[in-house]
Each structure stands twice: as C-alpha cells, then as structure tokens.
Tab-separated table of C-alpha atoms in Angstrom:
chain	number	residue	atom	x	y	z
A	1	UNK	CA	-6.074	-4.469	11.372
A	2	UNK	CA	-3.807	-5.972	13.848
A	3	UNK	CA	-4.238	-8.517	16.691
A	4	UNK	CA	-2.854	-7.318	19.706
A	5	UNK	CA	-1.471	-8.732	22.435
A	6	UNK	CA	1.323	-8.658	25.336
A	7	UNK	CA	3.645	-11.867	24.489
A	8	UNK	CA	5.248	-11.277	21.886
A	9	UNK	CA	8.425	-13.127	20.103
A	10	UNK	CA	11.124	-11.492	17.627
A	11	UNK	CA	9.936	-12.052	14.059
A	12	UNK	CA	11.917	-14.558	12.356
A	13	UNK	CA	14.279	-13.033	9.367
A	14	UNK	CA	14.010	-16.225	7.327
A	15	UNK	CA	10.861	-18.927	7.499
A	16	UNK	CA	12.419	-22.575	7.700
A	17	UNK	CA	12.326	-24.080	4.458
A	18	UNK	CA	11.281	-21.279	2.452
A	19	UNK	CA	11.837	-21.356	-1.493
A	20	UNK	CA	14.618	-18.616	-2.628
A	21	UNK	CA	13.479	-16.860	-5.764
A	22	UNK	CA	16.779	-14.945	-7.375
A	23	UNK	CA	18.727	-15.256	-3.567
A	24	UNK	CA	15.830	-14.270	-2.170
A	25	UNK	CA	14.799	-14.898	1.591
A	26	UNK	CA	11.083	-14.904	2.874
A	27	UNK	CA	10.311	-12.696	6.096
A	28	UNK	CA	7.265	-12.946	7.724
A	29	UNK	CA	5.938	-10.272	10.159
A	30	UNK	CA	2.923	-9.140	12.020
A	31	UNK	CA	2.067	-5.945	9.710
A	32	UNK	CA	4.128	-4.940	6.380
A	33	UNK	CA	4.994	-1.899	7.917
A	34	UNK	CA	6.713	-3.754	10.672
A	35	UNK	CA	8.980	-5.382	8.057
A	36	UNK	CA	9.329	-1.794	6.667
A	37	UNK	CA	10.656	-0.274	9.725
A	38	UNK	CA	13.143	-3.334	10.260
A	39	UNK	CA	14.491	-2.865	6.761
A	40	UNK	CA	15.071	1.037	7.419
A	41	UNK	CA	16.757	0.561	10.932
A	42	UNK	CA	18.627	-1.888	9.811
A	43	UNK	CA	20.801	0.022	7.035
A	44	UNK	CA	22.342	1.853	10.118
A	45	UNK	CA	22.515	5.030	7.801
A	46	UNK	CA	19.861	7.707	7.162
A	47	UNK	CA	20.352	8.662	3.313
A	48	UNK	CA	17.195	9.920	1.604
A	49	UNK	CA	14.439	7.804	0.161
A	50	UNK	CA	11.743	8.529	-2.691
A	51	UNK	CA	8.073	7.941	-2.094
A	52	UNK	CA	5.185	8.476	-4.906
A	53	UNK	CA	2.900	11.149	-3.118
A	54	UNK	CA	-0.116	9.005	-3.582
A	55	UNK	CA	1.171	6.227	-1.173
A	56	UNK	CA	-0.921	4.988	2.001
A	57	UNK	CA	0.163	7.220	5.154
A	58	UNK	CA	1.511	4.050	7.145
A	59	UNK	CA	4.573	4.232	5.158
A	60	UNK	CA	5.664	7.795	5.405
A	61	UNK	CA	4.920	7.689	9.032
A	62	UNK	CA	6.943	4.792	9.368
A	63	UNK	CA	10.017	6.090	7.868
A	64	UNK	CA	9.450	9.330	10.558
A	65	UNK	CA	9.665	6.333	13.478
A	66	UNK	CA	12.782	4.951	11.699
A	67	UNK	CA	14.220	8.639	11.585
A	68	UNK	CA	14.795	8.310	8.066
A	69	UNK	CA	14.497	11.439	5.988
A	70	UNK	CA	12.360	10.802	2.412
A	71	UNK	CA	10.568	13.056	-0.295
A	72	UNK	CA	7.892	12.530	-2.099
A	73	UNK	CA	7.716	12.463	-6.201
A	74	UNK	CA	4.228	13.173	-7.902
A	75	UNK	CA	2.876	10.476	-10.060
A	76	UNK	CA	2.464	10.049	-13.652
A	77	UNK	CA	-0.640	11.217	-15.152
A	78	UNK	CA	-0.585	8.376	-18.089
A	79	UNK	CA	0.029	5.481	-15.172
A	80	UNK	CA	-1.034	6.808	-11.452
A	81	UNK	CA	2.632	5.061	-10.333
A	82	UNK	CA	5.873	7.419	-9.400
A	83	UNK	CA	6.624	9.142	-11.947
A	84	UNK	CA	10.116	7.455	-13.186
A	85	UNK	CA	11.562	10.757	-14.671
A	86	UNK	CA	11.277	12.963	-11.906
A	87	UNK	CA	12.932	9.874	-10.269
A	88	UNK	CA	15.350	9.924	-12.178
A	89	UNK	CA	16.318	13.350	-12.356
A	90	UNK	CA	16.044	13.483	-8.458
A	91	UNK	CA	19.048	10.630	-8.078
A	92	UNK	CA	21.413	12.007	-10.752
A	93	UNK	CA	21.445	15.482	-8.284
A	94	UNK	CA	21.491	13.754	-5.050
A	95	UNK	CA	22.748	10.846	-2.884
A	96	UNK	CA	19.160	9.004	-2.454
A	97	UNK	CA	19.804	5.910	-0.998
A	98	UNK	CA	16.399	4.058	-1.182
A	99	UNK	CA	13.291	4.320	-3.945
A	100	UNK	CA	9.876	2.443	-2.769
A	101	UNK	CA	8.130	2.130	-5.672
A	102	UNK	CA	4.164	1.291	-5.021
A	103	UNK	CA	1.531	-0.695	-6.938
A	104	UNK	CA	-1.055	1.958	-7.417
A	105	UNK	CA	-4.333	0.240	-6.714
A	106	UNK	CA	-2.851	-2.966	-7.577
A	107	UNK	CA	-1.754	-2.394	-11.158
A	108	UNK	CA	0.880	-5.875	-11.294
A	109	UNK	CA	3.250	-3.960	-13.827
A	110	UNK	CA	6.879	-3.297	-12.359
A	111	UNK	CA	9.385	-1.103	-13.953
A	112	UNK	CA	12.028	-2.845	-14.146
A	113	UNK	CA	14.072	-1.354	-16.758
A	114	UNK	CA	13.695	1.482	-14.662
A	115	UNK	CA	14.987	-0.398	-11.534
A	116	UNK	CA	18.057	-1.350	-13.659
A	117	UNK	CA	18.750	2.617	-14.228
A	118	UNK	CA	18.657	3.497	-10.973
A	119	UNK	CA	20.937	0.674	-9.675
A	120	UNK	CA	23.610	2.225	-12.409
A	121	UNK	CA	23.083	5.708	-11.016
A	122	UNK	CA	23.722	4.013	-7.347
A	123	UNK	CA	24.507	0.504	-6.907
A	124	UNK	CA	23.991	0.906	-3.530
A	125	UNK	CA	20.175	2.553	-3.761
A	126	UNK	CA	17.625	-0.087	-1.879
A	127	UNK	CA	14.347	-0.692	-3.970
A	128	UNK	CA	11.380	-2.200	-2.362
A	129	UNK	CA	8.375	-3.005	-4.611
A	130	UNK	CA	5.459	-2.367	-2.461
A	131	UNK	CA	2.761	-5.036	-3.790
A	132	UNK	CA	0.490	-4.358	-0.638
A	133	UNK	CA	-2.139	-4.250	-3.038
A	134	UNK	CA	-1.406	-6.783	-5.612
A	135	UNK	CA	-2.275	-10.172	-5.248
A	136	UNK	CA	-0.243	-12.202	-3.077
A	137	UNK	CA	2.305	-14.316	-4.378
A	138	UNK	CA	5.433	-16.484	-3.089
A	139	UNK	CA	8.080	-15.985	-5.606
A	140	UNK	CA	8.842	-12.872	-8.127
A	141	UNK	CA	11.430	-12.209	-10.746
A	142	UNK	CA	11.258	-8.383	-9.381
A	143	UNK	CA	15.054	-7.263	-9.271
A	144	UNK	CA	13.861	-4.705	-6.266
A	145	UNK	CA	15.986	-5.577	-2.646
A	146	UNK	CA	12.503	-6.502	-1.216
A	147	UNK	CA	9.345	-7.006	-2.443
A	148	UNK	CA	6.016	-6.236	0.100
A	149	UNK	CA	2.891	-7.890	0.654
A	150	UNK	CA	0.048	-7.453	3.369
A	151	UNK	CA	-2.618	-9.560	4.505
A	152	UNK	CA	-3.842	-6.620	7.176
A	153	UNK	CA	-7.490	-4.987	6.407
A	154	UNK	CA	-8.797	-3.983	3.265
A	155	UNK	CA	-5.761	-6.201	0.805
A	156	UNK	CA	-6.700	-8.397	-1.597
A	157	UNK	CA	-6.018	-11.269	0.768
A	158	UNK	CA	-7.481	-10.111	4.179
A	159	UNK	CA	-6.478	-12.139	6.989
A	160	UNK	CA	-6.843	-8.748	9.566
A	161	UNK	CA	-3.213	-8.837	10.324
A	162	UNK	CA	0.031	-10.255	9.188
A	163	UNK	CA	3.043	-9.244	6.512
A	164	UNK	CA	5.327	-11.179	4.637
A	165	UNK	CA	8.410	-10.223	1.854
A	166	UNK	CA	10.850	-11.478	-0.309
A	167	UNK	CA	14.114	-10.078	0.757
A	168	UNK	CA	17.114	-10.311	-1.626
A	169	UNK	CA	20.343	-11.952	-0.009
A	170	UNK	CA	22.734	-9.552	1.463
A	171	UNK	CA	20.832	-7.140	2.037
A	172	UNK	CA	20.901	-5.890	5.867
A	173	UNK	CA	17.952	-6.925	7.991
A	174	UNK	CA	17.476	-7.657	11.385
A	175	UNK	CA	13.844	-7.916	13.597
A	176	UNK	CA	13.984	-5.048	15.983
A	177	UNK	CA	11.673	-5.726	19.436
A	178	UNK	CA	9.158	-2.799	19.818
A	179	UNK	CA	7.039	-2.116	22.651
A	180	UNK	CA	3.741	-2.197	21.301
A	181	UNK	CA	0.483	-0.352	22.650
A	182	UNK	CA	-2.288	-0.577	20.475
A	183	UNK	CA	-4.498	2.955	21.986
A	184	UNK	CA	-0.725	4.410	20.693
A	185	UNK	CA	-1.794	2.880	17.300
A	186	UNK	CA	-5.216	4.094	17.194
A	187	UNK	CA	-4.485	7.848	18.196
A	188	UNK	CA	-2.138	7.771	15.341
A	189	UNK	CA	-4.444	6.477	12.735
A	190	UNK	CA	-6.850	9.265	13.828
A	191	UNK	CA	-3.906	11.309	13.923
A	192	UNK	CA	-3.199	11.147	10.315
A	193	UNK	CA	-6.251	10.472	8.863
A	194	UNK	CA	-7.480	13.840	10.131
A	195	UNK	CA	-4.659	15.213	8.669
A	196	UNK	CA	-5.531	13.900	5.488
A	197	UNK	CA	-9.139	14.568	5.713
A	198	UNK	CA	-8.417	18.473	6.245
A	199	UNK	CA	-5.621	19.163	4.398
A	200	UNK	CA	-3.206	20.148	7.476
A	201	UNK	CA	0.464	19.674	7.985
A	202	UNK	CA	0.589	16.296	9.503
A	203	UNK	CA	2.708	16.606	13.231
A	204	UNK	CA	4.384	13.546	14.138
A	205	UNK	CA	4.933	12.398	17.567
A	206	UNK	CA	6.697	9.247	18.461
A	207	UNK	CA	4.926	6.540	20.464
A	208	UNK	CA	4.758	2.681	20.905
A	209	UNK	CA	2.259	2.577	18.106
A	210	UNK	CA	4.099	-0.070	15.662
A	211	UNK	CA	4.040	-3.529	16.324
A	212	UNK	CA	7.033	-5.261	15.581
A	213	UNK	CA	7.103	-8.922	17.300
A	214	UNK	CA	4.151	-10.772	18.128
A	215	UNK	CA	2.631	-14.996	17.932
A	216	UNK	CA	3.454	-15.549	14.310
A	217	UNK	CA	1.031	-18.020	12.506
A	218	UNK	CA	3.465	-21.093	11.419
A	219	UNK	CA	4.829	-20.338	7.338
A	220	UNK	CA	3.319	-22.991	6.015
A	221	UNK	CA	-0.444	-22.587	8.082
A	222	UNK	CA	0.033	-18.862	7.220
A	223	UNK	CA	0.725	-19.569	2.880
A	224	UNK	CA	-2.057	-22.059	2.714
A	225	UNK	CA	-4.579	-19.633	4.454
A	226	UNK	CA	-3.181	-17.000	1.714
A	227	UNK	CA	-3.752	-19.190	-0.897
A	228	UNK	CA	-7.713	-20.508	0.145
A	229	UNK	CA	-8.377	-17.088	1.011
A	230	UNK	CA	-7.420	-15.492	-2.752
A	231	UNK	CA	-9.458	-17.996	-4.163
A	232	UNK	CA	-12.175	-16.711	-2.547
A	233	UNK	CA	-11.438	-13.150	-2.684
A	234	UNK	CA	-11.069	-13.448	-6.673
A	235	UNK	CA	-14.137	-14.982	-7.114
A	236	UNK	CA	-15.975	-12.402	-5.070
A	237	UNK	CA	-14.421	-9.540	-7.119
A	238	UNK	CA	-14.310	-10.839	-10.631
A	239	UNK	CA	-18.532	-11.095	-9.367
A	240	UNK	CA	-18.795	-8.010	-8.741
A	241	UNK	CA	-16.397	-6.310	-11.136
A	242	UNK	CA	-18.541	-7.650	-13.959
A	243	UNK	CA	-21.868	-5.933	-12.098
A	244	UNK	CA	-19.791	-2.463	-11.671
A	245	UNK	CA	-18.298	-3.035	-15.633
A	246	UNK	CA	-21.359	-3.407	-16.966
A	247	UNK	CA	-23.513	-1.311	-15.577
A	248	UNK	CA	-21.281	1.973	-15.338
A	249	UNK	CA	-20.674	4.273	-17.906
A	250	UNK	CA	-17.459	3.305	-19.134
A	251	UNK	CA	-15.837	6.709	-19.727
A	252	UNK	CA	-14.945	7.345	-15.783
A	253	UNK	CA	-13.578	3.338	-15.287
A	254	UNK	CA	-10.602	2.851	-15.170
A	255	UNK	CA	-8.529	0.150	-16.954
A	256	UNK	CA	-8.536	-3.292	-15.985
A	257	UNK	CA	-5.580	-3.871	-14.304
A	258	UNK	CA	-6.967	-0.745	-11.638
A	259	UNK	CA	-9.408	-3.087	-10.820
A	260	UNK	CA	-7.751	-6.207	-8.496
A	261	UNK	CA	-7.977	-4.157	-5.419
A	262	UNK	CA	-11.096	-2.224	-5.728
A	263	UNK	CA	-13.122	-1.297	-8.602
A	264	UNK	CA	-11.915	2.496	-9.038
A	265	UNK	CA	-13.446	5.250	-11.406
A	266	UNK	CA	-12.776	9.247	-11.757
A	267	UNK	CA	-15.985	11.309	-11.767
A	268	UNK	CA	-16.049	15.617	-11.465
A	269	UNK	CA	-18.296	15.578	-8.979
A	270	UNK	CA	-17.026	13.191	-6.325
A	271	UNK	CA	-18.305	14.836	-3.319
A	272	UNK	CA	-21.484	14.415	-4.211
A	273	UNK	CA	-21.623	11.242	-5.394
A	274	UNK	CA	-19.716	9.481	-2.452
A	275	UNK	CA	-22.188	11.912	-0.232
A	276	UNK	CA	-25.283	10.027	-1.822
A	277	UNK	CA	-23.927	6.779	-1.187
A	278	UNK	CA	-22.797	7.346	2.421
A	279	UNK	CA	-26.381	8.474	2.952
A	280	UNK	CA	-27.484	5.608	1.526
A	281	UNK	CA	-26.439	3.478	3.560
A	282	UNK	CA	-23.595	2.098	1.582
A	283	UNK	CA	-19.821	2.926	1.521
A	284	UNK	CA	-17.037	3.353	-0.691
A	285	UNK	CA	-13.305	4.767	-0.245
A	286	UNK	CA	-11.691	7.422	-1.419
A	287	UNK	CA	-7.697	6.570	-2.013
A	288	UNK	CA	-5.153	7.481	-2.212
A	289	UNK	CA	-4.783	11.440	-1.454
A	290	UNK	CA	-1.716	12.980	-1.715
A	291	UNK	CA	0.850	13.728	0.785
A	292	UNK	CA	2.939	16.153	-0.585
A	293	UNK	CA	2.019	19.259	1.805
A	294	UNK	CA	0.895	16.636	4.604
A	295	UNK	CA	4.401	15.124	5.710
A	296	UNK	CA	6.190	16.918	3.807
A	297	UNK	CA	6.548	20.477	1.814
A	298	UNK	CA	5.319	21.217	-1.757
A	299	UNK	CA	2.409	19.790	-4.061
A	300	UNK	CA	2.045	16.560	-6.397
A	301	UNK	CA	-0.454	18.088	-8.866
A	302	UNK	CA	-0.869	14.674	-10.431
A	303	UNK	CA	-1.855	13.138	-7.150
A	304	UNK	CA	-3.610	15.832	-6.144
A	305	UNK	CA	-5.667	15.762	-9.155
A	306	UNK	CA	-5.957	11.742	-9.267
A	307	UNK	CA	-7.238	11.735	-5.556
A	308	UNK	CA	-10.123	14.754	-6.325
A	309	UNK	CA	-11.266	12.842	-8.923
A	310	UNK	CA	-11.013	8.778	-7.867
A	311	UNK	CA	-13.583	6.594	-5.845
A	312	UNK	CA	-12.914	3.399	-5.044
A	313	UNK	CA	-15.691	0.859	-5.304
A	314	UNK	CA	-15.783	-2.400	-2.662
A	315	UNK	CA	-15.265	-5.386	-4.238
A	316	UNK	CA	-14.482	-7.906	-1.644
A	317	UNK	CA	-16.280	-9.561	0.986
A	318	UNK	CA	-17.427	-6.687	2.733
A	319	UNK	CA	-19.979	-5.918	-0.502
A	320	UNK	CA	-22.584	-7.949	-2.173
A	321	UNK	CA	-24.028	-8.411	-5.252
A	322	UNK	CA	-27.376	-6.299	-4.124
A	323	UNK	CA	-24.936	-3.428	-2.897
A	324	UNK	CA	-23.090	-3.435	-5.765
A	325	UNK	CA	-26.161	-2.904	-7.874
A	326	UNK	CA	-27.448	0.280	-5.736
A	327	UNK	CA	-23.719	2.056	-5.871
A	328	UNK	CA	-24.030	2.017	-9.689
A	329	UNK	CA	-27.962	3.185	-9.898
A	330	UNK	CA	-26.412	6.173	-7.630
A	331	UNK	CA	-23.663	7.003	-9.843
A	332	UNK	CA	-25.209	6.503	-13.222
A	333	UNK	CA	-27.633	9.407	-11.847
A	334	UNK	CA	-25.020	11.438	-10.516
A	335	UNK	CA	-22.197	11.256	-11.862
A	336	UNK	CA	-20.384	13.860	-14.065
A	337	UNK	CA	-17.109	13.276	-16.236
C-alpha cells in the first residue's frame, strides 16, 4: 500500500494554508499509521491506551514500535464499535492516558457525549477518532485530539498510499525521521497476518518496517485527487450495493451505514461460503478478527463472535457488476443464518 523509496523528507506538521476546523491543524503523511506513531512518540510519556479488539493490526503493532503499553476493550454487540461502558469503567480504575476509538466498517456515528465523559474523568486523556474507513473529509466537529483518515489500499478513497489528520491545537506532535525498508514491512505484514490467520500469540520484533518521511504529494494536488477519486468510488459502490441489497436475503445484511466501506453480512456458515467463492474465482474479506489473545492477553467475546460470523463483500473498483452478481448466487445457495 505504500510507495517506497530512498529520499525521503520530514513530513510537514501543518500543510500551508490549511482551513482550521475547532483549532484544528491538518497533517499530512505517507501512511496513517505514520501519523499514529508521531502522535504516540511525541507525548514523551508511556501511560496506557484503549483499543476496541476488532481494530486493524497496523495499529496495535504500531503502538508496540512507539513502546507504548495499550489494552484492548471488546465491542458492543448492539453497535460493533468499543464498547463505551467497559471504557468507562476501565478509566475510572486506572490512569489511561489515550482512547482510539475506531469507525467499525465505516459506520460515520461518533460518540461524542461519550468523548465529553472521558475528558471529565481525565482532561488530559488523548482521543483519536480513527475514520480510516469513513469517507474522507477536510473538516469535522469531532471533539477527539485527532481525527484519522487513509488513502492507503483497500479505503474508501484509494490512492495506494498516503495519510492525512486533523490535529487539535496544542496538542504535542512532531514528524519523527524513520529509516524505512520496505522487505522489513512485508515480513511484518506476513508476520501478523499469520498470526491472525492461526490464532497464535502474535511476537513482535522491531525493525525499519514503518515509513515515516517520504515525497509528499503537494496539499492541495493531494485534496483534489481525494475529492475526484470519492466521486468515483461512491458511484461504484452505491452500484453495487444496490446489486448485493437486492439480491441477498436481507436477514444476514447488515444496516446501512455498515455498508460505505464494504458491503458486510453475518452468515453461520462462513467458512464455507467464503471457501466457494475463493474457488470460484472471486474474493471477498473477512474483517476485522479480534486481537484480544493475539497482542495481548484475554478474549473479546463480542469480537470474537462478530469476526466468526462477518464477510465483507467488495464494493469498489476492484469488483464489477458481473462479480457482484455471482458472490450473491453463491451465498443465496449457501448461506445459513
């Protein structure tokens, strides 16, 4: 998902010109994760944060490189996002001094009576709203210190590298220069992903697998290329959404707002039926397991229960119309619910 390369320069904590938003900054970056890591490193202190379980890997093995300690909350059942109360309960006991609260499969909705809790419980706490997901925008009423976006592989915007947030004023942040090798990257993507696959305790070793710096696209070349490219992207999925809505039964869909990122349903059998369409010759994913007992002790029965269940149904560019059609005649025949 990255572009690689030797030259790199130190990623800019402020784009020229950039509209504020609530005192709030833009930083652009060549990955999200990148901006993650700078965030972390930068608070100079190693309190401990709160992750859902059900978040992508990248980010708990980032805050391992940034030697910052975290734990991982189970999800709601009722909304597939961190479950709040366990949040909650978690930062009345103990000093936690970060929460990154993720958009599960793109759901837009943001807590933010919640966020307003939590900052009376610790008005230090950092909050990042993690809208890696979500559709990209440029300016947020989100109260969270910074909010995330990605244009790497597989967002709704997919440029096949890149990272930009909204970073509220005041809050510590400097670009930190990493040496970067990119074979580092890809042993620890099949590092982790085997992990995942087979259910084993997930062993990290540090490397120069996260790059930090590199030839930033201008602000202004890189916004308007977000902005064609979501018109595109929308128009592709709202095409195909209506194919997968209408032709699936509609007990195992889930609600719309699931839907932005890929078109995601929970069927009994979902070995099976993402077995048939593998041997097909089609695809689909199968996100996001949980972590809890991966990267860290313990289990996140929601999660756990949410990722045995959930397939995740291409919807972008990388699917047509014809493919979309043969994925449903497979699961209408074999699905169970």
């Amino acid at each position: 998902m990255d572009n690689y390369g030797e030259s790199f320069r130190p990623a800019p904590t402020c784009i020229n010109n950039c509209q504020t938003t609530r005192k709030m900054q833009t930083i652009q970056a060549p990955r999200a994760s990148a901006i993650l890591y700078n965030l972390l490193v930068s608070q100079r202190q190693a309190k401990l944060w709160l992750l859902p379980a059900n978040i992508c890997p990248i980010v708990p093995v980032t805050f391992l490189k940034a030697k910052t300690p975290f734990e991982f909350v189970d999800i709601s059942p009722e909304n597939f996002h961190m479950d709040l109360n366990q949040a909650e309960a978690r930062m009345e006991k103990r000093d936690v001094g970060g929460l990154f609260y993720a958009h599960t499969y793109g759901d837009e909705s943001t807590p933010e009576e919640f966020f307003a809790r939590a900052k009376t419980l610790n008005p230090e706490l950092l909050i990042v709203d993690d809208r890696c997901l979500c559709i990209p925008t440029f300016e947020t009423n989100s109260s969270a210190d910074l909010v995330l976006f990605s244009t790497g592989y597989a967002k709704v915007v997919e440029l096949n590298s890149g990272g930009y947030a909204l970073l509220r004023e005041g809050v510590d942040y400097e670009p930190v220069p990493l040496k970067f090798d990119p074979v580092r990257h890809e042993e620890l993507e099949r590092s982790y992903k085997a992990a995942v696959q087979n259910r084993t305790r997930f062993d990290y070793r540090d490397a120069d697998w996260l790059q930090t710096v590199s030839e930033l696209s201008d602000w202004k070349i890189y916004r308007r290329m977000i902005e064609v490219g979501l018109e595109v992207s929308l128009l592709q999925r709202r095409m195909l959404n209506a194919i997968y809505a209408s032709r699936l039964p509609a007990e195992i869909q889930l609600p719309p707002q699931y839907r932005t990122w890929r078109f995601n349903i929970r069927v009994m059998n979902k070995q099976e039926v993402m077995k048939e369409i593998f041997d097909s010759g089609l695809f689909a994913s199968s996100h996001y397991a949980s972590l809890a007992g991966i990267m860290s002790d313990g289990h996140a029965h929601h999660a756990e229960a949410l990722a045995k269940e959930a397939v995740n149904l291409f919807n972008d560019h990388h699917f047509t119309a014809e493919m979309a059609e043969r994925v449903c005649e497979i699961i209408v025949k074999m699905a169970k619910w």
